Amino acid sequence: MELDSLYQEVILDHYKKPHHKGLPTGEIQVHHVNPNCGDEITLSLAIKEGKIQDLVWDGVGCSISQASASIMSDLVSGKSVAEAREALAQFTELMQSKGSLKGDEEVLEDAIALAGVSKFPARVKCALLSWMAFKDAAIQNGAIL
Ligand code: ZN
């Protein structure tokens, strides 16, 4: 899999030093698995005053899945539910674009580094795993996503 080298570096940085990774301690925890690749994530969060707070995840898997979880948690932490909803919608669209979209950096920040993954259908689930876990956890916390 060849990605733009600058983007490759962003992904590797997040993979080597993942953000918001730890022991999820929230009351509501979700566990998602990508059986195609063996990626797993456990994630918890809270929604306080309409904002995403206390997002913590733990997981194992390939560099794409782990980097995507780090990037996603940076992106949505502290954001309003509406902002997180928009980022989730845009990232999902990006991943389904088969390489035709580049992503809006204003909304997606580091997540645009994963744009090239959309050209590799087998890896799209790796990139989306943490985002789907986030969506699930947010919904279980009462958010409308
Ligand atoms: Zn994977």
mmCIF file of C-alpha atoms and ligand atoms in Angstrom:
data_model
loop_
_atom_site.group_PDB
_atom_site.id
_atom_site.type_symbol
_atom_site.label_atom_id
_atom_site.label_comp_id
_atom_site.label_asym_id
_atom_site.label_seq_id
_atom_site.Cartn_x
_atom_site.Cartn_y
_atom_site.Cartn_z
ATOM 1 C CA MET A 1 0.000 0.000 0.000
ATOM 2 C CA GLU A 2 1.546 3.296 -1.045
ATOM 3 C CA LEU A 3 0.418 6.530 0.483
ATOM 4 C CA ASP A 4 1.763 10.019 0.079
ATOM 5 C CA SER A 5 4.954 10.169 2.158
ATOM 6 C CA LEU A 6 3.890 13.190 4.214
ATOM 7 C CA TYR A 7 0.627 11.447 5.049
ATOM 8 C CA GLN A 8 2.533 8.256 5.787
ATOM 9 C CA GLU A 9 4.499 10.181 8.395
ATOM 10 C CA VAL A 10 1.352 11.530 10.080
ATOM 11 C CA ILE A 11 -0.052 7.999 10.249
ATOM 12 C CA LEU A 12 3.184 6.567 11.671
ATOM 13 C CA ASP A 13 3.404 9.322 14.296
ATOM 14 C CA HIS A 14 -0.095 8.516 15.528
ATOM 15 C CA TYR A 15 0.644 4.786 15.397
ATOM 16 C CA LYS A 16 3.847 5.104 17.435
ATOM 17 C CA LYS A 17 2.487 7.618 19.950
ATOM 18 C CA PRO A 18 -1.272 7.153 19.996
ATOM 19 C CA HIS A 19 -3.335 9.913 21.584
ATOM 20 C CA HIS A 20 -6.160 9.274 24.068
ATOM 21 C CA LYS A 21 -5.085 5.645 24.379
ATOM 22 C CA GLY A 22 -5.484 4.181 27.856
ATOM 23 C CA LEU A 23 -7.848 2.140 29.929
ATOM 24 C CA PRO A 24 -11.450 3.063 29.121
ATOM 25 C CA THR A 25 -13.171 3.684 32.451
ATOM 26 C CA GLY A 26 -16.525 5.109 31.393
ATOM 27 C CA GLU A 27 -19.748 3.468 32.475
ATOM 28 C CA ILE A 28 -20.671 2.809 28.855
ATOM 29 C CA GLN A 29 -17.960 0.970 26.946
ATOM 30 C CA VAL A 30 -18.138 -0.329 23.418
ATOM 31 C CA HIS A 31 -16.009 -3.055 21.878
ATOM 32 C CA HIS A 32 -15.694 -3.281 18.115
ATOM 33 C CA VAL A 33 -13.800 -5.835 16.057
ATOM 34 C CA ASN A 34 -12.688 -5.926 12.439
ATOM 35 C CA PRO A 35 -12.425 -9.673 11.797
ATOM 36 C CA ASN A 36 -10.940 -9.128 8.319
ATOM 37 C CA CYS A 37 -7.736 -7.831 9.849
ATOM 38 C CA GLY A 38 -7.918 -8.701 13.549
ATOM 39 C CA ASP A 39 -8.229 -5.092 14.710
ATOM 40 C CA GLU A 40 -9.993 -4.512 18.028
ATOM 41 C CA ILE A 41 -10.973 -1.403 19.945
ATOM 42 C CA THR A 42 -12.625 -0.706 23.276
ATOM 43 C CA LEU A 43 -13.767 2.867 23.734
ATOM 44 C CA SER A 44 -15.574 4.979 26.267
ATOM 45 C CA LEU A 45 -16.589 8.618 26.363
ATOM 46 C CA ALA A 46 -18.895 11.022 28.090
ATOM 47 C CA ILE A 47 -21.029 13.835 26.739
ATOM 48 C CA LYS A 48 -21.025 16.879 28.983
ATOM 49 C CA GLU A 49 -22.715 20.160 28.085
ATOM 50 C CA GLY A 50 -23.114 18.926 24.523
ATOM 51 C CA LYS A 51 -19.418 18.214 24.073
ATOM 52 C CA ILE A 52 -17.440 14.997 23.638
ATOM 53 C CA GLN A 53 -15.371 14.475 26.796
ATOM 54 C CA ASP A 54 -13.234 11.791 28.443
ATOM 55 C CA LEU A 55 -12.740 9.817 25.249
ATOM 56 C CA VAL A 56 -10.368 6.955 26.008
ATOM 57 C CA TRP A 57 -9.680 3.920 23.853
ATOM 58 C CA ASP A 58 -7.573 0.822 23.960
ATOM 59 C CA GLY A 59 -6.925 -1.477 21.078
ATOM 60 C CA VAL A 60 -4.732 -3.759 19.057
ATOM 61 C CA GLY A 61 -4.339 -4.097 15.326
ATOM 62 C CA CYS A 62 -2.673 -2.796 12.214
ATOM 63 C CA SER A 63 -1.075 0.622 11.910
ATOM 64 C CA ILE A 64 -4.044 2.040 9.970
ATOM 65 C CA SER A 65 -6.584 1.021 12.618
ATOM 66 C CA GLN A 66 -4.472 2.273 15.525
ATOM 67 C CA ALA A 67 -3.476 5.542 13.842
ATOM 68 C CA SER A 68 -7.078 6.172 12.810
ATOM 69 C CA ALA A 69 -8.252 5.700 16.423
ATOM 70 C CA SER A 70 -5.664 8.228 17.626
ATOM 71 C CA ILE A 71 -6.553 10.719 14.884
ATOM 72 C CA MET A 72 -10.304 10.306 15.458
ATOM 73 C CA SER A 73 -10.022 10.793 19.221
ATOM 74 C CA ASP A 74 -7.959 13.963 18.774
ATOM 75 C CA LEU A 75 -10.455 15.259 16.266
ATOM 76 C CA VAL A 76 -13.676 14.743 18.212
ATOM 77 C CA SER A 77 -12.475 15.340 21.796
ATOM 78 C CA GLY A 78 -13.821 18.620 23.110
ATOM 79 C CA LYS A 79 -15.980 19.130 20.020
ATOM 80 C CA SER A 80 -19.717 19.594 20.075
ATOM 81 C CA VAL A 81 -21.923 16.668 19.087
ATOM 82 C CA ALA A 82 -22.833 18.554 15.889
ATOM 83 C CA GLU A 83 -19.164 19.044 14.959
ATOM 84 C CA ALA A 84 -18.389 15.401 15.672
ATOM 85 C CA ARG A 85 -21.382 14.360 13.557
ATOM 86 C CA GLU A 86 -20.089 16.440 10.632
ATOM 87 C CA ALA A 87 -16.558 15.003 10.961
ATOM 88 C CA LEU A 88 -17.931 11.453 11.118
ATOM 89 C CA ALA A 89 -20.090 12.024 8.032
ATOM 90 C CA GLN A 90 -17.215 13.535 6.052
ATOM 91 C CA PHE A 91 -14.739 10.841 7.083
ATOM 92 C CA THR A 92 -17.172 8.061 6.153
ATOM 93 C CA GLU A 93 -17.729 9.700 2.762
ATOM 94 C CA LEU A 94 -13.957 10.043 2.301
ATOM 95 C CA MET A 95 -13.397 6.361 3.072
ATOM 96 C CA GLN A 96 -16.099 5.358 0.577
ATOM 97 C CA SER A 97 -14.667 7.603 -2.161
ATOM 98 C CA LYS A 98 -12.259 5.014 -3.656
ATOM 99 C CA GLY A 99 -9.575 7.676 -3.873
ATOM 100 C CA SER A 100 -11.716 10.336 -5.556
ATOM 101 C CA LEU A 101 -11.891 12.703 -2.550
ATOM 102 C CA LYS A 102 -9.063 14.391 -0.699
ATOM 103 C CA GLY A 103 -10.975 15.477 2.403
ATOM 104 C CA ASP A 104 -11.556 18.910 3.914
ATOM 105 C CA GLU A 105 -8.693 19.639 6.311
ATOM 106 C CA GLU A 106 -10.773 22.305 8.115
ATOM 107 C CA VAL A 107 -13.172 19.606 9.244
ATOM 108 C CA LEU A 108 -11.035 16.468 9.237
ATOM 109 C CA GLU A 109 -7.624 17.805 10.371
ATOM 110 C CA ASP A 110 -5.085 14.909 10.479
ATOM 111 C CA ALA A 111 -7.730 12.472 9.245
ATOM 112 C CA ILE A 112 -7.117 13.649 5.666
ATOM 113 C CA ALA A 113 -3.847 11.711 5.931
ATOM 114 C CA LEU A 114 -5.990 8.575 5.689
ATOM 115 C CA ALA A 115 -7.589 9.645 2.375
ATOM 116 C CA GLY A 116 -5.363 7.286 0.374
ATOM 117 C CA VAL A 117 -6.677 4.306 2.345
ATOM 118 C CA SER A 118 -9.973 4.652 0.438
ATOM 119 C CA LYS A 119 -8.202 3.232 -2.634
ATOM 120 C CA PHE A 120 -7.697 -0.045 -0.773
ATOM 121 C CA PRO A 121 -11.132 -1.560 -0.040
ATOM 122 C CA ALA A 122 -9.657 -4.200 2.275
ATOM 123 C CA ARG A 123 -8.230 -1.486 4.540
ATOM 124 C CA VAL A 124 -11.248 0.828 4.696
ATOM 125 C CA LYS A 125 -12.701 -1.199 7.573
ATOM 126 C CA CYS A 126 -9.420 -0.789 9.477
ATOM 127 C CA ALA A 127 -9.671 2.991 9.159
ATOM 128 C CA LEU A 128 -13.389 3.112 9.998
ATOM 129 C CA LEU A 129 -13.330 0.769 13.012
ATOM 130 C CA SER A 130 -12.658 3.401 15.679
ATOM 131 C CA TRP A 131 -15.051 5.881 14.065
ATOM 132 C CA MET A 132 -17.862 3.326 14.181
ATOM 133 C CA ALA A 133 -16.964 2.575 17.808
ATOM 134 C CA PHE A 134 -17.102 6.303 18.533
ATOM 135 C CA LYS A 135 -20.500 6.591 16.855
ATOM 136 C CA ASP A 136 -21.834 3.634 18.837
ATOM 137 C CA ALA A 137 -20.522 5.003 22.155
ATOM 138 C CA ALA A 138 -21.868 8.495 21.467
ATOM 139 C CA ILE A 139 -25.314 7.110 20.618
ATOM 140 C CA GLN A 140 -25.293 4.993 23.793
ATOM 141 C CA ASN A 141 -24.492 8.223 25.680
ATOM 142 C CA GLY A 142 -27.618 9.769 24.207
ATOM 143 C CA ALA A 143 -26.137 11.736 21.291
ATOM 144 C CA ILE A 144 -27.875 11.833 17.931
ATOM 145 C CA LEU A 145 -25.263 10.984 15.312
HETATM 146 ZN ZN ZN B 1 -6.424 -3.444 10.127
#
